[in-house]
mmCIF file with all atom_site columns, C-alpha atoms and ligand atoms in Angstrom:
data_model
loop_
_atom_site.group_PDB
_atom_site.id
_atom_site.type_symbol
_atom_site.label_atom_id
_atom_site.label_alt_id
_atom_site.label_comp_id
_atom_site.label_asym_id
_atom_site.label_entity_id
_atom_site.label_seq_id
_atom_site.pdbx_PDB_ins_code
_atom_site.Cartn_x
_atom_site.Cartn_y
_atom_site.Cartn_z
_atom_site.occupancy
_atom_site.B_iso_or_equiv
_atom_site.pdbx_formal_charge
_atom_site.auth_seq_id
_atom_site.auth_comp_id
_atom_site.auth_asym_id
_atom_site.auth_atom_id
_atom_site.pdbx_PDB_model_num
ATOM   1   C CA  . MET A 1 1   ? 85.460  229.597 6.507   1.00 93.00 ? 1   MET A CA  1
ATOM   2   C CA  . THR A 1 2   ? 82.585  231.938 7.132   1.00 94.00 ? 2   THR A CA  1
ATOM   3   C CA  . SER A 1 3   ? 81.772  234.669 4.624   1.00 93.00 ? 3   SER A CA  1
ATOM   4   C CA  . ASP A 1 4   ? 82.964  237.195 7.218   1.00 94.00 ? 4   ASP A CA  1
ATOM   5   C CA  . TYR A 1 5   ? 86.315  235.478 7.481   1.00 96.00 ? 5   TYR A CA  1
ATOM   6   C CA  . VAL A 1 6   ? 86.736  235.513 3.699   1.00 94.00 ? 6   VAL A CA  1
ATOM   7   C CA  . SER A 1 7   ? 85.882  239.196 3.284   1.00 95.00 ? 7   SER A CA  1
ATOM   8   C CA  . ASN A 1 8   ? 88.150  240.091 6.245   1.00 97.00 ? 8   ASN A CA  1
ATOM   9   C CA  . MET A 1 9   ? 91.052  238.384 4.455   1.00 97.00 ? 9   MET A CA  1
ATOM   10  C CA  . TYR A 1 10  ? 90.545  240.659 1.452   1.00 97.00 ? 10  TYR A CA  1
ATOM   11  C CA  . VAL A 1 11  ? 90.260  243.760 3.614   1.00 98.00 ? 11  VAL A CA  1
ATOM   12  C CA  . GLU A 1 12  ? 93.360  242.908 5.675   1.00 98.00 ? 12  GLU A CA  1
ATOM   13  C CA  . LEU A 1 13  ? 95.334  242.177 2.499   1.00 98.00 ? 13  LEU A CA  1
ATOM   14  C CA  . VAL A 1 14  ? 94.412  245.572 1.035   1.00 98.00 ? 14  VAL A CA  1
ATOM   15  C CA  . LYS A 1 15  ? 95.389  247.307 4.299   1.00 98.00 ? 15  LYS A CA  1
ATOM   16  C CA  . GLU A 1 16  ? 98.773  245.563 4.275   1.00 98.00 ? 16  GLU A CA  1
ATOM   17  C CA  . ILE A 1 17  ? 99.441  246.467 0.640   1.00 98.00 ? 17  ILE A CA  1
ATOM   18  C CA  . ARG A 1 18  ? 98.290  250.056 1.203   1.00 97.00 ? 18  ARG A CA  1
ATOM   19  C CA  . LYS A 1 19  ? 100.908 250.382 3.966   1.00 97.00 ? 19  LYS A CA  1
ATOM   20  C CA  . GLU A 1 20  ? 103.655 249.268 1.591   1.00 97.00 ? 20  GLU A CA  1
ATOM   21  C CA  . VAL A 1 21  ? 102.894 251.098 -1.667  1.00 96.00 ? 21  VAL A CA  1
ATOM   22  C CA  . THR A 1 22  ? 101.996 254.673 -2.549  1.00 96.00 ? 22  THR A CA  1
ATOM   23  C CA  . ILE A 1 23  ? 100.917 254.018 -6.160  1.00 97.00 ? 23  ILE A CA  1
ATOM   24  C CA  . PRO A 1 24  ? 97.174  253.820 -6.918  1.00 97.00 ? 24  PRO A CA  1
ATOM   25  C CA  . LEU A 1 25  ? 95.786  250.470 -5.832  1.00 98.00 ? 25  LEU A CA  1
ATOM   26  C CA  . ALA A 1 26  ? 93.047  248.751 -7.853  1.00 98.00 ? 26  ALA A CA  1
ATOM   27  C CA  . VAL A 1 27  ? 91.503  245.551 -6.489  1.00 98.00 ? 27  VAL A CA  1
ATOM   28  C CA  . LYS A 1 28  ? 89.971  243.012 -8.811  1.00 97.00 ? 28  LYS A CA  1
ATOM   29  C CA  . ILE A 1 29  ? 87.149  241.164 -7.071  1.00 96.00 ? 29  ILE A CA  1
ATOM   30  C CA  . GLY A 1 30  ? 84.737  238.338 -7.850  1.00 95.00 ? 30  GLY A CA  1
ATOM   31  C CA  . PRO A 1 31  ? 80.957  238.706 -7.814  1.00 94.00 ? 31  PRO A CA  1
ATOM   32  C CA  . TYR A 1 32  ? 80.281  236.019 -5.224  1.00 91.00 ? 32  TYR A CA  1
ATOM   33  C CA  . PHE A 1 33  ? 80.479  237.854 -1.902  1.00 94.00 ? 33  PHE A CA  1
ATOM   34  C CA  . SER A 1 34  ? 77.468  237.508 0.421   1.00 93.00 ? 34  SER A CA  1
ATOM   35  C CA  . SER A 1 35  ? 77.228  241.284 0.553   1.00 94.00 ? 35  SER A CA  1
ATOM   36  C CA  . LEU A 1 36  ? 79.110  242.777 -2.348  1.00 96.00 ? 36  LEU A CA  1
ATOM   37  C CA  . PRO A 1 37  ? 78.291  246.436 -1.523  1.00 96.00 ? 37  PRO A CA  1
ATOM   38  C CA  . ASN A 1 38  ? 79.587  245.982 2.031   1.00 97.00 ? 38  ASN A CA  1
ATOM   39  C CA  . VAL A 1 39  ? 82.822  244.369 0.832   1.00 97.00 ? 39  VAL A CA  1
ATOM   40  C CA  . ALA A 1 40  ? 83.272  247.119 -1.764  1.00 97.00 ? 40  ALA A CA  1
ATOM   41  C CA  . LYS A 1 41  ? 82.824  249.799 0.904   1.00 98.00 ? 41  LYS A CA  1
ATOM   42  C CA  . ARG A 1 42  ? 85.276  248.111 3.270   1.00 98.00 ? 42  ARG A CA  1
ATOM   43  C CA  . LEU A 1 43  ? 87.888  247.712 0.525   1.00 98.00 ? 43  LEU A CA  1
ATOM   44  C CA  . ALA A 1 44  ? 87.596  251.427 -0.233  1.00 98.00 ? 44  ALA A CA  1
ATOM   45  C CA  . GLU A 1 45  ? 88.012  252.232 3.473   1.00 98.00 ? 45  GLU A CA  1
ATOM   46  C CA  . ALA A 1 46  ? 91.035  249.905 3.617   1.00 98.00 ? 46  ALA A CA  1
ATOM   47  C CA  . GLY A 1 47  ? 92.747  252.088 1.031   1.00 97.00 ? 47  GLY A CA  1
ATOM   48  C CA  . ALA A 1 48  ? 91.825  250.734 -2.402  1.00 98.00 ? 48  ALA A CA  1
ATOM   49  C CA  . ASN A 1 49  ? 91.607  253.509 -4.998  1.00 98.00 ? 49  ASN A CA  1
ATOM   50  C CA  . ALA A 1 50  ? 89.613  251.463 -7.476  1.00 98.00 ? 50  ALA A CA  1
ATOM   51  C CA  . LEU A 1 51  ? 87.658  248.242 -7.828  1.00 98.00 ? 51  LEU A CA  1
ATOM   52  C CA  . VAL A 1 52  ? 87.683  246.047 -10.902 1.00 98.00 ? 52  VAL A CA  1
ATOM   53  C CA  . PHE A 1 53  ? 84.412  244.178 -11.582 1.00 98.00 ? 53  PHE A CA  1
ATOM   54  C CA  . PHE A 1 54  ? 84.778  241.167 -11.920 1.00 96.00 ? 54  PHE A CA  1
ATOM   55  C CA  . ASN A 1 55  ? 87.221  238.345 -11.879 1.00 91.00 ? 55  ASN A CA  1
ATOM   56  C CA  . ARG A 1 56  ? 85.960  235.446 -14.028 1.00 82.00 ? 56  ARG A CA  1
ATOM   57  C CA  . PHE A 1 57  ? 86.647  232.379 -11.950 1.00 78.00 ? 57  PHE A CA  1
ATOM   58  C CA  . TYR A 1 58  ? 88.335  229.530 -13.710 1.00 78.00 ? 58  TYR A CA  1
ATOM   59  C CA  . GLN A 1 59  ? 85.719  226.827 -14.294 1.00 82.00 ? 59  GLN A CA  1
ATOM   60  C CA  . PRO A 1 60  ? 86.984  223.415 -15.432 1.00 87.00 ? 60  PRO A CA  1
ATOM   61  C CA  . ASP A 1 61  ? 84.674  221.198 -17.497 1.00 89.00 ? 61  ASP A CA  1
ATOM   62  C CA  . PHE A 1 62  ? 83.911  217.445 -17.292 1.00 93.00 ? 62  PHE A CA  1
ATOM   63  C CA  . ASP A 1 63  ? 85.004  215.067 -20.064 1.00 94.00 ? 63  ASP A CA  1
ATOM   64  C CA  . LEU A 1 64  ? 82.126  212.554 -19.957 1.00 96.00 ? 64  LEU A CA  1
ATOM   65  C CA  . ASP A 1 65  ? 83.899  209.905 -22.082 1.00 96.00 ? 65  ASP A CA  1
ATOM   66  C CA  . ASN A 1 66  ? 87.006  209.702 -19.913 1.00 96.00 ? 66  ASN A CA  1
ATOM   67  C CA  . LEU A 1 67  ? 85.375  210.908 -16.679 1.00 96.00 ? 67  LEU A CA  1
ATOM   68  C CA  . GLU A 1 68  ? 88.066  213.499 -16.201 1.00 95.00 ? 68  GLU A CA  1
ATOM   69  C CA  . VAL A 1 69  ? 88.037  217.084 -15.071 1.00 94.00 ? 69  VAL A CA  1
ATOM   70  C CA  . VAL A 1 70  ? 89.502  219.007 -17.976 1.00 91.00 ? 70  VAL A CA  1
ATOM   71  C CA  . PRO A 1 71  ? 90.961  222.493 -18.223 1.00 83.00 ? 71  PRO A CA  1
ATOM   72  C CA  . HIS A 1 72  ? 88.713  224.803 -20.160 1.00 79.00 ? 72  HIS A CA  1
ATOM   73  C CA  . ILE A 1 73  ? 89.135  228.362 -21.418 1.00 80.00 ? 73  ILE A CA  1
ATOM   74  C CA  . ASN A 1 74  ? 85.683  229.763 -21.755 1.00 84.00 ? 74  ASN A CA  1
ATOM   75  C CA  . LEU A 1 75  ? 85.781  233.102 -23.590 1.00 91.00 ? 75  LEU A CA  1
ATOM   76  C CA  . SER A 1 76  ? 83.111  235.594 -22.647 1.00 92.00 ? 76  SER A CA  1
ATOM   77  C CA  . THR A 1 77  ? 80.367  237.127 -24.782 1.00 92.00 ? 77  THR A CA  1
ATOM   78  C CA  . SER A 1 78  ? 78.723  240.527 -24.378 1.00 93.00 ? 78  SER A CA  1
ATOM   79  C CA  . SER A 1 79  ? 76.065  238.920 -22.146 1.00 93.00 ? 79  SER A CA  1
ATOM   80  C CA  . THR A 1 80  ? 78.780  238.467 -19.475 1.00 94.00 ? 80  THR A CA  1
ATOM   81  C CA  . LEU A 1 81  ? 78.802  242.264 -19.225 1.00 97.00 ? 81  LEU A CA  1
ATOM   82  C CA  . LEU A 1 82  ? 75.336  242.523 -17.675 1.00 96.00 ? 82  LEU A CA  1
ATOM   83  C CA  . LEU A 1 83  ? 76.339  241.426 -14.164 1.00 96.00 ? 83  LEU A CA  1
ATOM   84  C CA  . ARG A 1 84  ? 79.143  244.031 -14.204 1.00 97.00 ? 84  ARG A CA  1
ATOM   85  C CA  . LEU A 1 85  ? 76.876  246.781 -15.500 1.00 97.00 ? 85  LEU A CA  1
ATOM   86  C CA  . ARG A 1 86  ? 74.351  246.105 -12.777 1.00 96.00 ? 86  ARG A CA  1
ATOM   87  C CA  . TRP A 1 87  ? 76.798  246.262 -9.869  1.00 97.00 ? 87  TRP A CA  1
ATOM   88  C CA  . VAL A 1 88  ? 78.750  249.257 -11.132 1.00 98.00 ? 88  VAL A CA  1
ATOM   89  C CA  . ALA A 1 89  ? 75.467  251.076 -11.797 1.00 97.00 ? 89  ALA A CA  1
ATOM   90  C CA  . ILE A 1 90  ? 74.265  250.305 -8.249  1.00 96.00 ? 90  ILE A CA  1
ATOM   91  C CA  . LEU A 1 91  ? 77.511  251.289 -6.521  1.00 97.00 ? 91  LEU A CA  1
ATOM   92  C CA  . TYR A 1 92  ? 78.315  254.363 -8.617  1.00 97.00 ? 92  TYR A CA  1
ATOM   93  C CA  . GLY A 1 93  ? 78.131  257.518 -6.488  1.00 96.00 ? 93  GLY A CA  1
ATOM   94  C CA  . ARG A 1 94  ? 77.813  255.481 -3.311  1.00 96.00 ? 94  ARG A CA  1
ATOM   95  C CA  . ILE A 1 95  ? 81.436  254.447 -2.831  1.00 96.00 ? 95  ILE A CA  1
ATOM   96  C CA  . PRO A 1 96  ? 83.928  257.231 -3.524  1.00 94.00 ? 96  PRO A CA  1
ATOM   97  C CA  . ILE A 1 97  ? 86.487  255.325 -5.590  1.00 96.00 ? 97  ILE A CA  1
ATOM   98  C CA  . ASP A 1 98  ? 86.956  254.508 -9.270  1.00 98.00 ? 98  ASP A CA  1
ATOM   99  C CA  . PHE A 1 99  ? 85.427  251.489 -11.001 1.00 98.00 ? 99  PHE A CA  1
ATOM   100 C CA  . ALA A 1 100 ? 86.668  249.417 -13.900 1.00 98.00 ? 100 ALA A CA  1
ATOM   101 C CA  . ILE A 1 101 ? 84.718  246.762 -15.773 1.00 98.00 ? 101 ILE A CA  1
ATOM   102 C CA  . THR A 1 102 ? 86.278  243.561 -17.039 1.00 98.00 ? 102 THR A CA  1
ATOM   103 C CA  . GLY A 1 103 ? 84.162  240.727 -18.461 1.00 96.00 ? 103 GLY A CA  1
ATOM   104 C CA  . GLY A 1 104 ? 82.064  240.811 -21.596 1.00 96.00 ? 104 GLY A CA  1
ATOM   105 C CA  . VAL A 1 105 ? 83.437  244.017 -23.130 1.00 98.00 ? 105 VAL A CA  1
ATOM   106 C CA  . HIS A 1 106 ? 83.548  243.134 -26.846 1.00 98.00 ? 106 HIS A CA  1
ATOM   107 C CA  . THR A 1 107 ? 82.178  246.107 -28.796 1.00 97.00 ? 107 THR A CA  1
ATOM   108 C CA  . ALA A 1 108 ? 82.105  249.899 -28.769 1.00 97.00 ? 108 ALA A CA  1
ATOM   109 C CA  . GLU A 1 109 ? 78.543  249.690 -27.431 1.00 97.00 ? 109 GLU A CA  1
ATOM   110 C CA  . ASP A 1 110 ? 79.826  247.578 -24.532 1.00 98.00 ? 110 ASP A CA  1
ATOM   111 C CA  . VAL A 1 111 ? 82.374  250.329 -23.746 1.00 98.00 ? 111 VAL A CA  1
ATOM   112 C CA  . VAL A 1 112 ? 79.616  252.969 -23.870 1.00 98.00 ? 112 VAL A CA  1
ATOM   113 C CA  . LYS A 1 113 ? 77.440  250.874 -21.547 1.00 98.00 ? 113 LYS A CA  1
ATOM   114 C CA  . SER A 1 114 ? 80.340  250.430 -19.126 1.00 98.00 ? 114 SER A CA  1
ATOM   115 C CA  . MET A 1 115 ? 80.964  254.183 -19.038 1.00 98.00 ? 115 MET A CA  1
ATOM   116 C CA  . MET A 1 116 ? 77.264  254.942 -18.606 1.00 98.00 ? 116 MET A CA  1
ATOM   117 C CA  . ALA A 1 117 ? 77.024  252.498 -15.694 1.00 98.00 ? 117 ALA A CA  1
ATOM   118 C CA  . GLY A 1 118 ? 79.798  254.478 -14.030 1.00 98.00 ? 118 GLY A CA  1
ATOM   119 C CA  . ALA A 1 119 ? 83.073  252.800 -14.904 1.00 98.00 ? 119 ALA A CA  1
ATOM   120 C CA  . LYS A 1 120 ? 86.156  254.826 -15.757 1.00 97.00 ? 120 LYS A CA  1
ATOM   121 C CA  . VAL A 1 121 ? 87.827  251.905 -17.484 1.00 97.00 ? 121 VAL A CA  1
ATOM   122 C CA  . ALA A 1 122 ? 86.511  249.108 -19.729 1.00 98.00 ? 122 ALA A CA  1
ATOM   123 C CA  . MET A 1 123 ? 88.911  246.189 -20.139 1.00 97.00 ? 123 MET A CA  1
ATOM   124 C CA  . MET A 1 124 ? 88.963  243.649 -22.945 1.00 97.00 ? 124 MET A CA  1
ATOM   125 C CA  . THR A 1 125 ? 90.504  240.179 -23.026 1.00 95.00 ? 125 THR A CA  1
ATOM   126 C CA  . SER A 1 126 ? 88.264  237.569 -24.730 1.00 95.00 ? 126 SER A CA  1
ATOM   127 C CA  . ALA A 1 127 ? 87.492  239.862 -27.680 1.00 97.00 ? 127 ALA A CA  1
ATOM   128 C CA  . LEU A 1 128 ? 91.206  240.357 -28.332 1.00 97.00 ? 128 LEU A CA  1
ATOM   129 C CA  . LEU A 1 129 ? 91.839  236.611 -28.138 1.00 95.00 ? 129 LEU A CA  1
ATOM   130 C CA  . LYS A 1 130 ? 88.950  236.052 -30.548 1.00 95.00 ? 130 LYS A CA  1
ATOM   131 C CA  . PHE A 1 131 ? 89.551  238.848 -33.071 1.00 96.00 ? 131 PHE A CA  1
ATOM   132 C CA  . GLY A 1 132 ? 93.212  239.768 -32.531 1.00 97.00 ? 132 GLY A CA  1
ATOM   133 C CA  . ILE A 1 133 ? 94.826  243.001 -31.338 1.00 97.00 ? 133 ILE A CA  1
ATOM   134 C CA  . PRO A 1 134 ? 93.628  245.091 -34.350 1.00 97.00 ? 134 PRO A CA  1
ATOM   135 C CA  . HIS A 1 135 ? 90.123  244.738 -32.877 1.00 97.00 ? 135 HIS A CA  1
ATOM   136 C CA  . LEU A 1 136 ? 91.135  247.542 -30.486 1.00 97.00 ? 136 LEU A CA  1
ATOM   137 C CA  . SER A 1 137 ? 91.404  250.071 -33.343 1.00 97.00 ? 137 SER A CA  1
ATOM   138 C CA  . THR A 1 138 ? 88.014  248.955 -34.686 1.00 97.00 ? 138 THR A CA  1
ATOM   139 C CA  . VAL A 1 139 ? 86.404  249.449 -31.270 1.00 97.00 ? 139 VAL A CA  1
ATOM   140 C CA  . LEU A 1 140 ? 88.045  252.869 -30.892 1.00 97.00 ? 140 LEU A CA  1
ATOM   141 C CA  . LYS A 1 141 ? 86.872  253.967 -34.343 1.00 98.00 ? 141 LYS A CA  1
ATOM   142 C CA  . LYS A 1 142 ? 83.328  252.775 -33.691 1.00 98.00 ? 142 LYS A CA  1
ATOM   143 C CA  . LEU A 1 143 ? 83.347  254.430 -30.271 1.00 97.00 ? 143 LEU A CA  1
ATOM   144 C CA  . GLU A 1 144 ? 84.301  257.780 -31.805 1.00 96.00 ? 144 GLU A CA  1
ATOM   145 C CA  . GLN A 1 145 ? 81.583  257.275 -34.445 1.00 97.00 ? 145 GLN A CA  1
ATOM   146 C CA  . TRP A 1 146 ? 79.004  256.486 -31.751 1.00 97.00 ? 146 TRP A CA  1
ATOM   147 C CA  . LEU A 1 147 ? 79.970  259.561 -29.716 1.00 96.00 ? 147 LEU A CA  1
ATOM   148 C CA  . ASN A 1 148 ? 79.662  261.798 -32.814 1.00 96.00 ? 148 ASN A CA  1
ATOM   149 C CA  . GLU A 1 149 ? 76.345  260.320 -33.917 1.00 97.00 ? 149 GLU A CA  1
ATOM   150 C CA  . HIS A 1 150 ? 74.880  260.721 -30.441 1.00 96.00 ? 150 HIS A CA  1
ATOM   151 C CA  . GLU A 1 151 ? 76.410  264.188 -29.943 1.00 95.00 ? 151 GLU A CA  1
ATOM   152 C CA  . TYR A 1 152 ? 78.517  263.421 -26.902 1.00 95.00 ? 152 TYR A CA  1
ATOM   153 C CA  . ASP A 1 153 ? 81.494  265.769 -26.604 1.00 93.00 ? 153 ASP A CA  1
ATOM   154 C CA  . SER A 1 154 ? 83.332  263.511 -24.189 1.00 92.00 ? 154 SER A CA  1
ATOM   155 C CA  . ILE A 1 155 ? 83.262  260.220 -22.336 1.00 93.00 ? 155 ILE A CA  1
ATOM   156 C CA  . GLU A 1 156 ? 83.121  262.095 -19.003 1.00 94.00 ? 156 GLU A CA  1
ATOM   157 C CA  . ILE A 1 157 ? 79.644  263.457 -19.764 1.00 93.00 ? 157 ILE A CA  1
ATOM   158 C CA  . MET A 1 158 ? 78.179  259.978 -20.041 1.00 95.00 ? 158 MET A CA  1
ATOM   159 C CA  . GLN A 1 159 ? 79.957  258.464 -17.016 1.00 95.00 ? 159 GLN A CA  1
ATOM   160 C CA  . GLY A 1 160 ? 77.382  257.285 -14.497 1.00 96.00 ? 160 GLY A CA  1
ATOM   161 C CA  . SER A 1 161 ? 74.467  258.596 -16.575 1.00 95.00 ? 161 SER A CA  1
ATOM   162 C CA  . MET A 1 162 ? 72.770  255.177 -16.384 1.00 95.00 ? 162 MET A CA  1
ATOM   163 C CA  . SER A 1 163 ? 73.714  254.501 -12.766 1.00 95.00 ? 163 SER A CA  1
ATOM   164 C CA  . GLN A 1 164 ? 70.982  253.641 -10.316 1.00 93.00 ? 164 GLN A CA  1
ATOM   165 C CA  . LYS A 1 165 ? 71.217  257.131 -8.826  1.00 91.00 ? 165 LYS A CA  1
ATOM   166 C CA  . SER A 1 166 ? 70.728  258.785 -12.225 1.00 90.00 ? 166 SER A CA  1
ATOM   167 C CA  . VAL A 1 167 ? 68.027  256.787 -13.975 1.00 88.00 ? 167 VAL A CA  1
ATOM   168 C CA  . ASN A 1 168 ? 64.325  257.602 -13.698 1.00 86.00 ? 168 ASN A CA  1
ATOM   169 C CA  . GLU A 1 169 ? 63.528  254.066 -12.610 1.00 86.00 ? 169 GLU A CA  1
ATOM   170 C CA  . PRO A 1 170 ? 66.058  252.928 -9.958  1.00 85.00 ? 170 PRO A CA  1
ATOM   171 C CA  . ALA A 1 171 ? 63.949  249.792 -9.336  1.00 85.00 ? 171 ALA A CA  1
ATOM   172 C CA  . ALA A 1 172 ? 64.955  248.602 -12.815 1.00 84.00 ? 172 ALA A CA  1
ATOM   173 C CA  . PHE A 1 173 ? 68.126  247.248 -11.175 1.00 83.00 ? 173 PHE A CA  1
ATOM   174 C CA  . GLU A 1 174 ? 66.282  245.264 -8.540  1.00 80.00 ? 174 GLU A CA  1
ATOM   175 C CA  . ARG A 1 175 ? 65.082  241.713 -8.522  1.00 69.00 ? 175 ARG A CA  1
ATOM   176 C CA  . ALA A 1 176 ? 61.380  242.593 -8.390  1.00 64.00 ? 176 ALA A CA  1
ATOM   177 C CA  . ASN A 1 177 ? 61.778  243.803 -11.953 1.00 71.00 ? 177 ASN A CA  1
ATOM   178 C CA  . TYR A 1 178 ? 62.312  240.212 -13.008 1.00 73.00 ? 178 TYR A CA  1
ATOM   179 C CA  . MET A 1 179 ? 58.554  239.638 -12.801 1.00 74.00 ? 179 MET A CA  1
ATOM   180 C CA  . HIS A 1 180 ? 58.019  242.588 -15.112 1.00 73.00 ? 180 HIS A CA  1
ATOM   181 C CA  . ALA A 1 181 ? 60.563  241.177 -17.602 1.00 75.00 ? 181 ALA A CA  1
ATOM   182 C CA  . LEU A 1 182 ? 58.903  237.736 -17.478 1.00 77.00 ? 182 LEU A CA  1
ATOM   183 C CA  . THR A 1 183 ? 55.394  239.052 -18.091 1.00 79.00 ? 183 THR A CA  1
ATOM   184 C CA  . ARG A 1 184 ? 56.659  240.931 -21.160 1.00 78.00 ? 184 ARG A CA  1
ATOM   185 C CA  . TYR A 1 185 ? 58.535  237.913 -22.530 1.00 80.00 ? 185 TYR A CA  1
ATOM   186 C CA  . THR A 1 186 ? 57.325  236.486 -25.842 1.00 81.00 ? 186 THR A CA  1
ATOM   187 C CA  . ALA A 1 187 ? 58.696  233.278 -27.328 1.00 77.00 ? 187 ALA A CA  1
ATOM   188 C CA  . GLY A 1 188 ? 61.603  233.802 -29.672 1.00 70.00 ? 188 GLY A CA  1
ATOM   189 C CA  . SER A 1 189 ? 62.294  237.361 -28.518 1.00 62.00 ? 189 SER A CA  1
HETATM 190 C C1  . FMN B 2 .   ? 93.745  233.232 -21.145 1.00 79.51 ? 1   FMN B C1  1
HETATM 191 C C2  . FMN B 2 .   ? 93.351  234.190 -20.041 1.00 79.51 ? 1   FMN B C2  1
HETATM 192 C C3  . FMN B 2 .   ? 94.264  234.503 -19.044 1.00 79.51 ? 1   FMN B C3  1
HETATM 193 C C4  . FMN B 2 .   ? 93.925  235.361 -18.001 1.00 79.51 ? 1   FMN B C4  1
HETATM 194 N N1  . FMN B 2 .   ? 94.841  235.662 -17.033 1.00 79.51 ? 1   FMN B N1  1
HETATM 195 C C5  . FMN B 2 .   ? 94.495  236.515 -16.012 1.00 79.51 ? 1   FMN B C5  1
HETATM 196 C C6  . FMN B 2 .   ? 95.416  236.814 -14.987 1.00 79.51 ? 1   FMN B C6  1
HETATM 197 O O1  . FMN B 2 .   ? 96.528  236.341 -14.951 1.00 79.51 ? 1   FMN B O1  1
HETATM 198 N N2  . FMN B 2 .   ? 95.027  237.671 -13.998 1.00 79.51 ? 1   FMN B N2  1
HETATM 199 C C7  . FMN B 2 .   ? 93.770  238.227 -13.980 1.00 79.51 ? 1   FMN B C7  1
HETATM 200 O O2  . FMN B 2 .   ? 93.452  239.004 -13.076 1.00 79.51 ? 1   FMN B O2  1
HETATM 201 N N3  . FMN B 2 .   ? 92.885  237.909 -14.963 1.00 79.51 ? 1   FMN B N3  1
HETATM 202 C C8  . FMN B 2 .   ? 93.209  237.095 -15.951 1.00 79.51 ? 1   FMN B C8  1
HETATM 203 N N4  . FMN B 2 .   ? 92.303  236.796 -16.916 1.00 79.51 ? 1   FMN B N4  1
HETATM 204 C C9  . FMN B 2 .   ? 90.994  237.403 -16.822 1.00 79.51 ? 1   FMN B C9  1
HETATM 205 C C10 . FMN B 2 .   ? 90.925  238.621 -17.702 1.00 79.51 ? 1   FMN B C10 1
HETATM 206 O O3  . FMN B 2 .   ? 91.813  239.613 -17.259 1.00 79.51 ? 1   FMN B O3  1
HETATM 207 C C11 . FMN B 2 .   ? 89.525  239.220 -17.709 1.00 79.51 ? 1   FMN B C11 1
HETATM 208 O O4  . FMN B 2 .   ? 89.198  239.778 -16.457 1.00 79.51 ? 1   FMN B O4  1
HETATM 209 C C12 . FMN B 2 .   ? 88.479  238.187 -18.049 1.00 79.51 ? 1   FMN B C12 1
HETATM 210 O O5  . FMN B 2 .   ? 88.903  237.403 -19.148 1.00 79.51 ? 1   FMN B O5  1
HETATM 211 C C13 . FMN B 2 .   ? 87.155  238.856 -18.351 1.00 79.51 ? 1   FMN B C13 1
HETATM 212 O O6  . FMN B 2 .   ? 87.250  239.733 -19.435 1.00 79.51 ? 1   FMN B O6  1
HETATM 213 P P1  . FMN B 2 .   ? 86.815  239.325 -20.911 1.00 79.51 ? 1   FMN B P1  1
HETATM 214 O O7  . FMN B 2 .   ? 85.363  239.038 -20.895 1.00 79.51 ? 1   FMN B O7  1
HETATM 215 O O8  . FMN B 2 .   ? 87.157  240.541 -21.732 1.00 79.51 ? 1   FMN B O8  1
HETATM 216 O O9  . FMN B 2 .   ? 87.610  238.121 -21.305 1.00 79.51 ? 1   FMN B O9  1
HETATM 217 C C14 . FMN B 2 .   ? 92.640  235.938 -17.962 1.00 79.51 ? 1   FMN B C14 1
HETATM 218 C C15 . FMN B 2 .   ? 91.727  235.625 -18.985 1.00 79.51 ? 1   FMN B C15 1
HETATM 219 C C16 . FMN B 2 .   ? 92.068  234.749 -20.006 1.00 79.51 ? 1   FMN B C16 1
HETATM 220 C C17 . FMN B 2 .   ? 91.016  234.426 -21.069 1.00 79.51 ? 1   FMN B C17 1
#
């Protein structure tokens, strides 16, 4: 299949579902499209009300002793969040639908980052598997604490405040900035 064929399948599926249901339609996508912004735009035009960034594809591991492919549940860490933050920050304000982030949301700070990138929703799975359901109350408490300490009256105020359109240095989201990061790298940092 060509990349065009694959993205058309998603778009056609969303169009079909949109015809059948009137409830809000959120589409969870993976990060591996050839042109993610184009696919996101086309899904919005096809009738999606929201996009969820991103599906974590199931990745089986190899058992080297038995030479078998083995099922593997790989829980995320907060570093998984960065790919989501980048894409939501880039697309915020450019595609007129809502965004949710799933993948790497473990702490209150991760929720704040997700909101600042431009998401309306931050979802949590691995952290709840790791720490149990009460972790949700801890995150909520710490989030309220963070908002108070930093004098934010609401979540809405911060939404999109770190998006590419809002920051002073939009190039910070682009690949050229990698060189800058490498030249500043010091061992052990
Ligand atoms: C055990 C397990 C089962 C999951 N089942 C589904 C599923 O049925 N449908 C789905 O869209 N995502 C599923 N996910 C993905 C999660 O919804 C979530 O997007 C992903 O784990 C990334 O978020 P996290 O970093 O908070 O774990 C599952 C994840 C785990 C760990």
